[in-house]
Tab-separated table of C-alpha atoms and ligand atoms in Angstrom:
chain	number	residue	atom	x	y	z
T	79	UNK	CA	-77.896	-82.287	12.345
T	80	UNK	CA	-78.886	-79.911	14.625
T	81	UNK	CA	-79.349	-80.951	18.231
T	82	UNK	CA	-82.511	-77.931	18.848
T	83	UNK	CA	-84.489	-80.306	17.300
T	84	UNK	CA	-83.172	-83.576	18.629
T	85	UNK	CA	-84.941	-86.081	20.507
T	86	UNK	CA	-84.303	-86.478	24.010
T	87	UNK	CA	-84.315	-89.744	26.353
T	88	UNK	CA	-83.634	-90.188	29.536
T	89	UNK	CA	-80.662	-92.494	30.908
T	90	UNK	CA	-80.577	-94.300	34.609
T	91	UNK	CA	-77.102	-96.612	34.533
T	92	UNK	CA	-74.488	-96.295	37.228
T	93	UNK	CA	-70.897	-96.161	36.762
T	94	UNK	CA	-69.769	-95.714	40.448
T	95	UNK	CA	-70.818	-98.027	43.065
T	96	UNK	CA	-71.649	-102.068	43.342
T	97	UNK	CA	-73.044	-102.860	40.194
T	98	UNK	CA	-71.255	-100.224	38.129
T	99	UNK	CA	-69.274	-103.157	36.193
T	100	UNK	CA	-71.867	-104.115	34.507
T	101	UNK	CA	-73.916	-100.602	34.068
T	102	UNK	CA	-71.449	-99.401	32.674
T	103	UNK	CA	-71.700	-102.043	29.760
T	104	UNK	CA	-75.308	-101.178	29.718
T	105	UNK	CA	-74.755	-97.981	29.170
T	106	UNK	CA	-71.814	-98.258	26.630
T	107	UNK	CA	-74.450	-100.817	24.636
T	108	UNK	CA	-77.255	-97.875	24.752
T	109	UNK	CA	-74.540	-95.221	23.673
T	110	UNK	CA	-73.011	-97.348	21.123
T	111	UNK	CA	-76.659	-97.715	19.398
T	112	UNK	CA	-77.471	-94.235	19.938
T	113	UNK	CA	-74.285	-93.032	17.597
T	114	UNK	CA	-75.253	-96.187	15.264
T	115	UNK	CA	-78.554	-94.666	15.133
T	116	UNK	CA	-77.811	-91.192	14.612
T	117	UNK	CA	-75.111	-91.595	12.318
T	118	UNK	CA	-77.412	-93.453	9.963
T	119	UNK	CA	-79.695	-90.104	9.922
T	120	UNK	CA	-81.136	-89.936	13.384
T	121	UNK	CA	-84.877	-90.853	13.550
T	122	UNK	CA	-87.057	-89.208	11.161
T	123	UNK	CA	-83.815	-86.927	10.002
T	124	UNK	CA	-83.179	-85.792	14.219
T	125	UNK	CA	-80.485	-87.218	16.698
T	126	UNK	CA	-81.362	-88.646	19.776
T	127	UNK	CA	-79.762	-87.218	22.435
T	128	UNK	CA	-79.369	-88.815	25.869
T	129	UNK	CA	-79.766	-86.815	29.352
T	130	UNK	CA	-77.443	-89.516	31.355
T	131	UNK	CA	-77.562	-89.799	35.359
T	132	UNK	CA	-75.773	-91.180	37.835
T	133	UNK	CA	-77.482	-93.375	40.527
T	134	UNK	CA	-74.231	-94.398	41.842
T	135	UNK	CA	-76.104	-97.703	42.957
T	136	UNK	CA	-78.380	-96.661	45.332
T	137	UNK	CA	-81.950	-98.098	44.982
T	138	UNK	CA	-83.785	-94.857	45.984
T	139	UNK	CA	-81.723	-92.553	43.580
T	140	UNK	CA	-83.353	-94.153	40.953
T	141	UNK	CA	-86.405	-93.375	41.859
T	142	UNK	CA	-85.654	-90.008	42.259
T	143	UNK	CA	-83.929	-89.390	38.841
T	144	UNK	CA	-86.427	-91.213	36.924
T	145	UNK	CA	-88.834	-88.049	38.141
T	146	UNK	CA	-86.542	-85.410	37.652
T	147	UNK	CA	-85.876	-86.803	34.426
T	148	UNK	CA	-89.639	-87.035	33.584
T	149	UNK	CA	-91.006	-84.055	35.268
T	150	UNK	CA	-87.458	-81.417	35.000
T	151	UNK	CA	-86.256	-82.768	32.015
T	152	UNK	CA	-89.378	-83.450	30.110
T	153	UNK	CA	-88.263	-86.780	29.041
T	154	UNK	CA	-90.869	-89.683	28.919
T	155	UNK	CA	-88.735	-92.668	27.439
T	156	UNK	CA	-86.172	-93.906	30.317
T	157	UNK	CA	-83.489	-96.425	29.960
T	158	UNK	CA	-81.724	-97.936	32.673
T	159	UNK	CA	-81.508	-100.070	36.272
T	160	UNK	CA	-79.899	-103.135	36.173
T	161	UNK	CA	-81.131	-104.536	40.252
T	162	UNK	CA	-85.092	-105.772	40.248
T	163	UNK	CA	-84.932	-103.401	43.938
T	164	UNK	CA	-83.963	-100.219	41.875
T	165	UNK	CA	-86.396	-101.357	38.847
T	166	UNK	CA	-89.012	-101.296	41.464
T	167	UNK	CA	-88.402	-97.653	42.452
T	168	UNK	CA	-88.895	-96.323	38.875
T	169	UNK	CA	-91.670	-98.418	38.311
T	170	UNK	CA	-94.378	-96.428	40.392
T	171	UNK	CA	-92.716	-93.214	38.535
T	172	UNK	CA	-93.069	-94.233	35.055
T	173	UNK	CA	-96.320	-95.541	35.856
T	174	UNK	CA	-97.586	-92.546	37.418
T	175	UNK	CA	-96.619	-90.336	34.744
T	176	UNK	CA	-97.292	-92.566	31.656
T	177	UNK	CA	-93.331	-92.627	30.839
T	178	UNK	CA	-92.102	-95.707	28.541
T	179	UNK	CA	-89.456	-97.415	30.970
T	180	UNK	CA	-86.867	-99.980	28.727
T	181	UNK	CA	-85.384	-102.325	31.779
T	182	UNK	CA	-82.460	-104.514	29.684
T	183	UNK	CA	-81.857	-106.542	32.567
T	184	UNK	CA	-82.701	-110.757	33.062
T	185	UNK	CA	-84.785	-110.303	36.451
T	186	UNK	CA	-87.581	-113.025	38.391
T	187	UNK	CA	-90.399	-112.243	36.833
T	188	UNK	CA	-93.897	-111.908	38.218
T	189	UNK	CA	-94.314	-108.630	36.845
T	190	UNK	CA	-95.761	-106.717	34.015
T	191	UNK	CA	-96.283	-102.847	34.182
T	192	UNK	CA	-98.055	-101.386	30.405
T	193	UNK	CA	-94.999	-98.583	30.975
T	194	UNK	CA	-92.081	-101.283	30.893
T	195	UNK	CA	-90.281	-102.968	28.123
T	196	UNK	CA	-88.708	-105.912	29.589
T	197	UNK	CA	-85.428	-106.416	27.574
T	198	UNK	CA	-83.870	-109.074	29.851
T	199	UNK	CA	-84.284	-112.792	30.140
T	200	UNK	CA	-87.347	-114.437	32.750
T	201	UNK	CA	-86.663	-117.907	34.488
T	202	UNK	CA	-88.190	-119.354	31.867
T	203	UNK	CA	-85.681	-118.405	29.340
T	204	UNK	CA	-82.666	-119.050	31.958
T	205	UNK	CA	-83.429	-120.600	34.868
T	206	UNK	CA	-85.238	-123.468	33.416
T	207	UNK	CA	-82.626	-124.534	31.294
T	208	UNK	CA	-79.887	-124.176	33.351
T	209	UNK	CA	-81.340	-126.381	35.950
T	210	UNK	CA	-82.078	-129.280	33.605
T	211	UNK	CA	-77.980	-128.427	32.310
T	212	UNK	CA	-76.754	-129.263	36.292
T	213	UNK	CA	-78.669	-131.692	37.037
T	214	UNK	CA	-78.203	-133.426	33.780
T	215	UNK	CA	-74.581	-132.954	33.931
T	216	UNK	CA	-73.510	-132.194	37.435
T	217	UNK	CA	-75.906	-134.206	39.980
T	218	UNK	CA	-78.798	-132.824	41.928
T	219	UNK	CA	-77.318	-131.162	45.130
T	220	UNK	CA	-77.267	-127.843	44.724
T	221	UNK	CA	-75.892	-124.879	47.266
T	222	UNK	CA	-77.283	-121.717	46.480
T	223	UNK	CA	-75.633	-118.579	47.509
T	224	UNK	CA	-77.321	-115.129	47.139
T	225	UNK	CA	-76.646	-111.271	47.942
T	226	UNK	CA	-80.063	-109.896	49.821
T	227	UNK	CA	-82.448	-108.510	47.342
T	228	UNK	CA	-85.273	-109.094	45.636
T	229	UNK	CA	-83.791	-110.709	42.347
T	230	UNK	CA	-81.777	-113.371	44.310
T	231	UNK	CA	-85.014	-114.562	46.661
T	232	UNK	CA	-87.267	-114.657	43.768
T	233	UNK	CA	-85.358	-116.458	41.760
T	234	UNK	CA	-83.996	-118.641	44.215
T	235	UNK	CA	-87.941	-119.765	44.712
T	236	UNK	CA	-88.220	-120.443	40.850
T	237	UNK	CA	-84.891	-122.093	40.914
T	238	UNK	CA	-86.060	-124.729	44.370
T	239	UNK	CA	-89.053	-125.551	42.564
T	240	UNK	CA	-87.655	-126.198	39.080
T	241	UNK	CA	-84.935	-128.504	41.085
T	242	UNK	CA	-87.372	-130.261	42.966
T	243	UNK	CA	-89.778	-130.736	40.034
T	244	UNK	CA	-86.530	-132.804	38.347
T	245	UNK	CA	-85.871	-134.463	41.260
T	246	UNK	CA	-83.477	-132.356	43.145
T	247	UNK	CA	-82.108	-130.827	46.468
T	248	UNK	CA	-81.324	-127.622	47.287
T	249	UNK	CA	-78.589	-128.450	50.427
T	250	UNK	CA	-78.045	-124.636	51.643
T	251	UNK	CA	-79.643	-121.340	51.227
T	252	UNK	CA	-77.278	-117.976	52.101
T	253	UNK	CA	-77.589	-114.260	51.205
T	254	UNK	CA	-75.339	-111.386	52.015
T	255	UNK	CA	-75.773	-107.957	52.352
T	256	UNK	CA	-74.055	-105.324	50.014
T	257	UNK	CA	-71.577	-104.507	52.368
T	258	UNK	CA	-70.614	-107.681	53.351
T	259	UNK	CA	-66.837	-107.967	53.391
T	260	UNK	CA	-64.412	-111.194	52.159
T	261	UNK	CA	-64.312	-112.701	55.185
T	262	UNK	CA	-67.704	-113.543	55.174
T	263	UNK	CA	-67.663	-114.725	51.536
T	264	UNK	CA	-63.934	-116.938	52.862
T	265	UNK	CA	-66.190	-118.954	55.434
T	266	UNK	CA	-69.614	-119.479	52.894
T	267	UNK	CA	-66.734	-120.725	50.413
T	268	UNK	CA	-64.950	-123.122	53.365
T	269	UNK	CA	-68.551	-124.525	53.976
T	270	UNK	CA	-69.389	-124.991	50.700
T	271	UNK	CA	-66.142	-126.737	49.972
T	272	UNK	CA	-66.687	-129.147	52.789
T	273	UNK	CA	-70.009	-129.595	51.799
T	274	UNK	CA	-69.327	-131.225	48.923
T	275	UNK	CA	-72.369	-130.181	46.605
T	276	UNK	CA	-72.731	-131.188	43.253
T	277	UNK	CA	-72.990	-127.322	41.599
T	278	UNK	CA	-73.565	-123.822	43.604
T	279	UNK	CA	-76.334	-121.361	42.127
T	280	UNK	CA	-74.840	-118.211	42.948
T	281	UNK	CA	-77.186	-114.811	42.116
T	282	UNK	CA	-74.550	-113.286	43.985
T	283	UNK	CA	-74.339	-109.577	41.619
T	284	UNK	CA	-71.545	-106.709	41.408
T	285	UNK	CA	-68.450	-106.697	43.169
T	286	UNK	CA	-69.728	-109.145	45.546
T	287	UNK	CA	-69.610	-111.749	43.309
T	288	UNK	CA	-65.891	-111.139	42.476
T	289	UNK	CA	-65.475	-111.748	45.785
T	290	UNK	CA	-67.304	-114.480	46.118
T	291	UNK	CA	-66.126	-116.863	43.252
T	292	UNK	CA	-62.724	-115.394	44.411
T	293	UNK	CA	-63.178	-117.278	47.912
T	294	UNK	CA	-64.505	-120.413	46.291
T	295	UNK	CA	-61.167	-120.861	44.450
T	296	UNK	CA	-59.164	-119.835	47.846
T	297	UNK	CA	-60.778	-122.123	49.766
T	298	UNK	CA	-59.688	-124.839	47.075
T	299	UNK	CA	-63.394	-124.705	44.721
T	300	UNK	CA	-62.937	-125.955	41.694
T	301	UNK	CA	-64.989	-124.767	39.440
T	302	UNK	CA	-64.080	-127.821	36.696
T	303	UNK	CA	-65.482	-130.175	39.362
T	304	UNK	CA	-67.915	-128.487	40.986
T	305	UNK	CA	-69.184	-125.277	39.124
T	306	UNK	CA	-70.370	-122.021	40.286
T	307	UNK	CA	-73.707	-121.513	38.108
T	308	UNK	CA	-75.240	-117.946	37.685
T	309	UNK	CA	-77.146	-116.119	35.826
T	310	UNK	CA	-75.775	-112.825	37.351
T	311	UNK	CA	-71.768	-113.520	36.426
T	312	UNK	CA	-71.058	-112.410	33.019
T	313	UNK	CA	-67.729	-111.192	31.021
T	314	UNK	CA	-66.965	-107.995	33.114
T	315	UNK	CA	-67.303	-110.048	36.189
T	316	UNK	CA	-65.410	-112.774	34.932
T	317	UNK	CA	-62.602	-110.583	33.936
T	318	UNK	CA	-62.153	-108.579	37.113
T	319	UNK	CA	-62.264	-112.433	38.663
T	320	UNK	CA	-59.578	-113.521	36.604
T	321	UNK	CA	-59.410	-116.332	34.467
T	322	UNK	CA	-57.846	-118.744	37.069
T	323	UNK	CA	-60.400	-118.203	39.494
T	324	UNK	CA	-63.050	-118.248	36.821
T	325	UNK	CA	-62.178	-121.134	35.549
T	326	UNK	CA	-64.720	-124.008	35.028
T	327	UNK	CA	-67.763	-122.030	36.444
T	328	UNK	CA	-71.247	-121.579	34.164
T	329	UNK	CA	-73.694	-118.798	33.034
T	330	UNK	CA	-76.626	-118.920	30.999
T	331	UNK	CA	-77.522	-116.179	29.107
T	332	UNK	CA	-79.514	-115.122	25.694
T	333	UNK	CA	-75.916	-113.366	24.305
T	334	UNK	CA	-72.432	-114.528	25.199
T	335	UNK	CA	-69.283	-112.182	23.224
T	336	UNK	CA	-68.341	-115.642	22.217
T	337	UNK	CA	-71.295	-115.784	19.452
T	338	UNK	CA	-70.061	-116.713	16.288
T	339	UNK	CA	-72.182	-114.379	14.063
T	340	UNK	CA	-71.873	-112.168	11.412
T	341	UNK	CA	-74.613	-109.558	13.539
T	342	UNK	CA	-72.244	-110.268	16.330
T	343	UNK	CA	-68.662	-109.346	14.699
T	344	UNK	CA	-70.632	-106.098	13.711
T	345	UNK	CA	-71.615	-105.548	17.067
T	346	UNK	CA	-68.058	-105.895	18.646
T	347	UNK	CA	-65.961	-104.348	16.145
T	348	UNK	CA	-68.150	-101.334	16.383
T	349	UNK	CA	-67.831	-101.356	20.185
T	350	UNK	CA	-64.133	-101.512	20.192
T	351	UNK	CA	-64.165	-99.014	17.821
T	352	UNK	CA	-66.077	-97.051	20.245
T	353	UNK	CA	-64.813	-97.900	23.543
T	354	UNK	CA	-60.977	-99.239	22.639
T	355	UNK	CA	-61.782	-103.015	24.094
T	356	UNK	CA	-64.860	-105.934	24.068
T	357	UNK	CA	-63.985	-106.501	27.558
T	358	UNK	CA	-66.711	-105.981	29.062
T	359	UNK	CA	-69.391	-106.757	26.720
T	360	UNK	CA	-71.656	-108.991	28.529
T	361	UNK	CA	-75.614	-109.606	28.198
T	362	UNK	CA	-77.251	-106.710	29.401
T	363	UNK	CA	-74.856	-104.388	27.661
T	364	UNK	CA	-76.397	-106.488	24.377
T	365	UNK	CA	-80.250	-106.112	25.676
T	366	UNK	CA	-79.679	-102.689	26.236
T	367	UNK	CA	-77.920	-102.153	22.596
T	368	UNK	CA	-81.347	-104.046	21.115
T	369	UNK	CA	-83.658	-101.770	22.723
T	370	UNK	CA	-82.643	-98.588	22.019
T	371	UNK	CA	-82.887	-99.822	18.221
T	372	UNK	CA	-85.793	-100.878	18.618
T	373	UNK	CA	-87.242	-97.832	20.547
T	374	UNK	CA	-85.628	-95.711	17.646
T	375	UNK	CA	-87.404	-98.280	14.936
T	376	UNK	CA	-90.936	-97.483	16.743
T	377	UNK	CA	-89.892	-93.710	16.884
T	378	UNK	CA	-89.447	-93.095	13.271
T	379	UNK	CA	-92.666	-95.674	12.797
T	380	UNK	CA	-94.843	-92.930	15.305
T	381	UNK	CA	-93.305	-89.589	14.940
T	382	UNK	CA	-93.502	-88.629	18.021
T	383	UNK	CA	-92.690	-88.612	22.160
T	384	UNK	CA	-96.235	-90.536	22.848
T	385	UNK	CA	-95.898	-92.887	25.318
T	386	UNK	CA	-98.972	-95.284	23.952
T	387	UNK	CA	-98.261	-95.033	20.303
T	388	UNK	CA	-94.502	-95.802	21.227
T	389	UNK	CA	-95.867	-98.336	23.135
T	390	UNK	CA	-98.133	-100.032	20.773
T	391	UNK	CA	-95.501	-99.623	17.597
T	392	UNK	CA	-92.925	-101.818	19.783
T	393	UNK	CA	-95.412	-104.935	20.886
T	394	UNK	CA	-93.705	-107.572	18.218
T	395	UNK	CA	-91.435	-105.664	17.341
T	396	UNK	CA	-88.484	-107.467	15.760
T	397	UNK	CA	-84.901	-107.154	15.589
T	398	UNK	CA	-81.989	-109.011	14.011
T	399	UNK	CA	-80.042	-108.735	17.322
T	400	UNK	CA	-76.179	-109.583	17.922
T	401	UNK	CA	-77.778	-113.044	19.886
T	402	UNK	CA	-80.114	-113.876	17.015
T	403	UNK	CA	-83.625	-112.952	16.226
T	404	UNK	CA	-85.813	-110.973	19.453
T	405	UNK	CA	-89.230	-110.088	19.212
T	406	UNK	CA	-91.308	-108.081	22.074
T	407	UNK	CA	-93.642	-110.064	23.153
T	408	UNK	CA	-97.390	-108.533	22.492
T	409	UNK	CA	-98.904	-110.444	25.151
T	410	UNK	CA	-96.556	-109.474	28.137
T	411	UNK	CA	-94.333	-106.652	26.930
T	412	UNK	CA	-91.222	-109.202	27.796
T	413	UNK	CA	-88.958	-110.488	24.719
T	414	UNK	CA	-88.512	-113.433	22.825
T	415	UNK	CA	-84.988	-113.898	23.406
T	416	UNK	CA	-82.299	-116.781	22.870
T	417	UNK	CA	-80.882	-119.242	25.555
T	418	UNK	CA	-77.348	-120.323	26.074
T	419	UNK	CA	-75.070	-122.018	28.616
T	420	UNK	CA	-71.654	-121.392	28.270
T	421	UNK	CA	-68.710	-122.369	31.146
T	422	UNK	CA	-65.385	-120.061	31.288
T	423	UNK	CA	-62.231	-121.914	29.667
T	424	UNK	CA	-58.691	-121.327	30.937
T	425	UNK	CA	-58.327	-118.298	28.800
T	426	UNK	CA	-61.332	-117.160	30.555
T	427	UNK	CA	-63.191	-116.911	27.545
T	428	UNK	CA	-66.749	-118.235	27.939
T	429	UNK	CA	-67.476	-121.598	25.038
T	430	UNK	CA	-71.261	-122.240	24.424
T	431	UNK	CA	-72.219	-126.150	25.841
T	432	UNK	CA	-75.412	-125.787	25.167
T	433	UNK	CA	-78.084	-123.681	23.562
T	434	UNK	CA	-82.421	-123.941	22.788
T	435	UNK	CA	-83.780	-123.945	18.993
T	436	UNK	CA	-85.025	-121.006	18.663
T	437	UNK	CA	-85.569	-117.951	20.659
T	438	UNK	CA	-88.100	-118.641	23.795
T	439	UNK	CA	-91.257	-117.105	24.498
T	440	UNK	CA	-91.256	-115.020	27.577
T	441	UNK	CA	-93.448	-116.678	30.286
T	442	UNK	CA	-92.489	-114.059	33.308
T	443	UNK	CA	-95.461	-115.799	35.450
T	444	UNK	CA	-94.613	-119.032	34.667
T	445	UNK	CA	-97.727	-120.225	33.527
T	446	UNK	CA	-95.697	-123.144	31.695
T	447	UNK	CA	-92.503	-124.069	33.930
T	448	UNK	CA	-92.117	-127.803	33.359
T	449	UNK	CA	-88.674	-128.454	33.308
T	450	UNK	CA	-89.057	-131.648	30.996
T	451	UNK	CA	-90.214	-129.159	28.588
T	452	UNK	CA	-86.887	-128.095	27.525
T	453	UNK	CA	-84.493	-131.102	26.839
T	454	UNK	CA	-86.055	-131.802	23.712
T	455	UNK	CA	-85.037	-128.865	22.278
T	456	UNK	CA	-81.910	-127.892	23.370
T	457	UNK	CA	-78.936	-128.763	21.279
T	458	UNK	CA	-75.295	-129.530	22.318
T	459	UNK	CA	-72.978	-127.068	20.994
T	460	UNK	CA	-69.419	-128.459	19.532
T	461	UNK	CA	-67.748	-125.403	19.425
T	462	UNK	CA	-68.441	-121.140	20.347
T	463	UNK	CA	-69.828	-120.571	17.281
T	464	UNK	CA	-73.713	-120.849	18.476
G	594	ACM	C1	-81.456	-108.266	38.848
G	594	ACM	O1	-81.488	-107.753	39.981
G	594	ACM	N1	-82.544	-108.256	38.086
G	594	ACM	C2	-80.228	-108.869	38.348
């Protein structure tokens, strides 16, 4: 194939700065299906072909490349952000220009733009049911520890009122800036510690949180006993934490590498092919795989770069995903995804406790947040092969 004729998109993940870890599995997962895709033909017998910048995780930058990439590069489907703060700067952009914007990124909700496809998880579909998993398994004083953004606040708000709908406490609220340095993290950890709470909620994201779960375990946090929970900690974090640090503590997420599957052993052996190691597979790195399939499915549907036939070909849109079945949501633009909790073994492998039915409606207001709601259908899980 040519690439004169190819199809270009428009790429926003960073691979310097805080949250590079896990952009950088985002934008391995959105390479990884680009090749898939054009290897297979390309759409409609053309390749995609990405323009890829570097916001080196600063919140404005992304702003700023989502225009030159709209109005320099003459691309109107962007992928990228992984921070709700740098989501926000491209939003106004895309929206302005009638770009299609695919964020594969859990976030807090309370948000829908007509120019975003939400790939990521809402409260509803993590939150929730990790707050009925502590409080069902752990107790019901919880410590939550944040860095200083929107996503952590947000959340944080969902996460209070969830507890206290079940009956719980929240005994400590504490966020850090980006720079904040170990020290800081070595005395939150020491409070914590003495503070005896029954589980931490930790939205804690980047390198901070390697630092952070680092301190708990220094200051003698055990994460078998009482567990760091997150939504924000995934298998590149938990790797650069090491597996002795790690152990014990608990993410929920629609996609763990763990997944038993044959759409999963696809997934990773094709990534190690690609990239030499499933090390850092994590989540968002699987959302972000899933939507560039499904923007190329919509693509070859439509025929062309229009941002409201693209846009109407992709509401419930399906795809046999690497975590099960997804669907975009027609009412909200958000996706149907799966739900998991998982807790990191010795070997620092995450092993699914616990995981819901079937793949959960999106609910990003939370019009329906009762946290009784999801016990009855959430299923123990013997082994990792949910
Ligand atoms: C996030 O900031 N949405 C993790």
């Amino acid at each position: 194939m040519s690439s004169d004729d190819s199809w270009k998109i428009g790429i926003l993940f960073s691979t310097t700065g805080v949250t590079s870890i896990i952009e950088q599995s985002q934008l391995n997962g959105t390479l990884l299906a680009i090749d898939e895709i054009n290897a297979a033909g390309g759409v409609r017998g053309r390749p995609i072909a990405p323009v890829s910048y570097n916001p080196d995780s600063v919140v404005s930058c992304y702003g700023e490349m989502a225009e030159k990439l709209i109005v320099e590069d003459r691309i109107t489907a962007l992928f990228g952000c992984y921070m709700s703060s740098s989501r926000k700067e491209v939003l106004p952009v895309v929206e302005r220009r009638n770009a299609l914007f695919f964020y594969p990124t859990l976030y807090e909700g309370f948000e829908y733009s007509p120019n975003v496809i939400y790939g990521g998880a809402t409260p509803n579909q993590n939150s929730v049911p990790l707050a009925n998993h502590l409080m069902n398994n752990f107790g019901k004083r919880i410590f939550f520890v944040g860095s200083d953004y929107i996503y952590p606040r947000e959340s944080n708000r969902v996460m209070r009122n969830v507890l206290r709908q079940g009956g719980g406490e929240v005994l400590g609220e504490r966020y850090y800036d980006f720079d904040a340095d170990t020290a800081q993290f070595a005395r939150i950890a020491q409070e914590i510690v003495d503070l005896k709470p029954d589980a931490i909620f930790s939205t804690v994201v980047g390198q901070m949180c390697i630092d952070f779960y680092r301190a708990y375990h220094a200051a003698g946090g055990d994460g078998r006993v009482c567990p760091i929970a997150s939504l924000t900690t995934n298998e590149a974090e938990i790797a650069a934490i090491g597996a002795g640090a790690a152990v014990g503590h608990i993410t929920a997420a629609p996609y763990f590498r763990t997944i038993n599957s044959p759409a999963n052993r696809k997934f990773l052996k094709a990534y190690k092919q690609k990239f030499g190691t499933v090390r850092d597979v994590t989540s968002c790195c699987e959302a972000a795989y899933c939507q560039m399939h499904m923007f190329a499915a919509a693509l070859e549907e439509v025929g062309e770069m229009d941002t409201d036939r693209l846009h109407e070909a992709l509401l419930g849109a399906s795809f046999d995903a690497p975590q099960g079945h997804i669907k975009i949501d027609p009412d909200n633009n958000h996706t149907y995804l799966q739900s998991r909790i998982a807790r990191v073994d010795e070997r620092g492998e995450f092993v699914i406790e616990n995981k819901v039915r079937r793949a959960i409606k999106p609910d990003p207001y939370l019009v329906y947040p009762g946290i009784h709601d999801w016990s009855f259908r959430t299923q123990k899980v013997a082994q990792t092969s949910a």
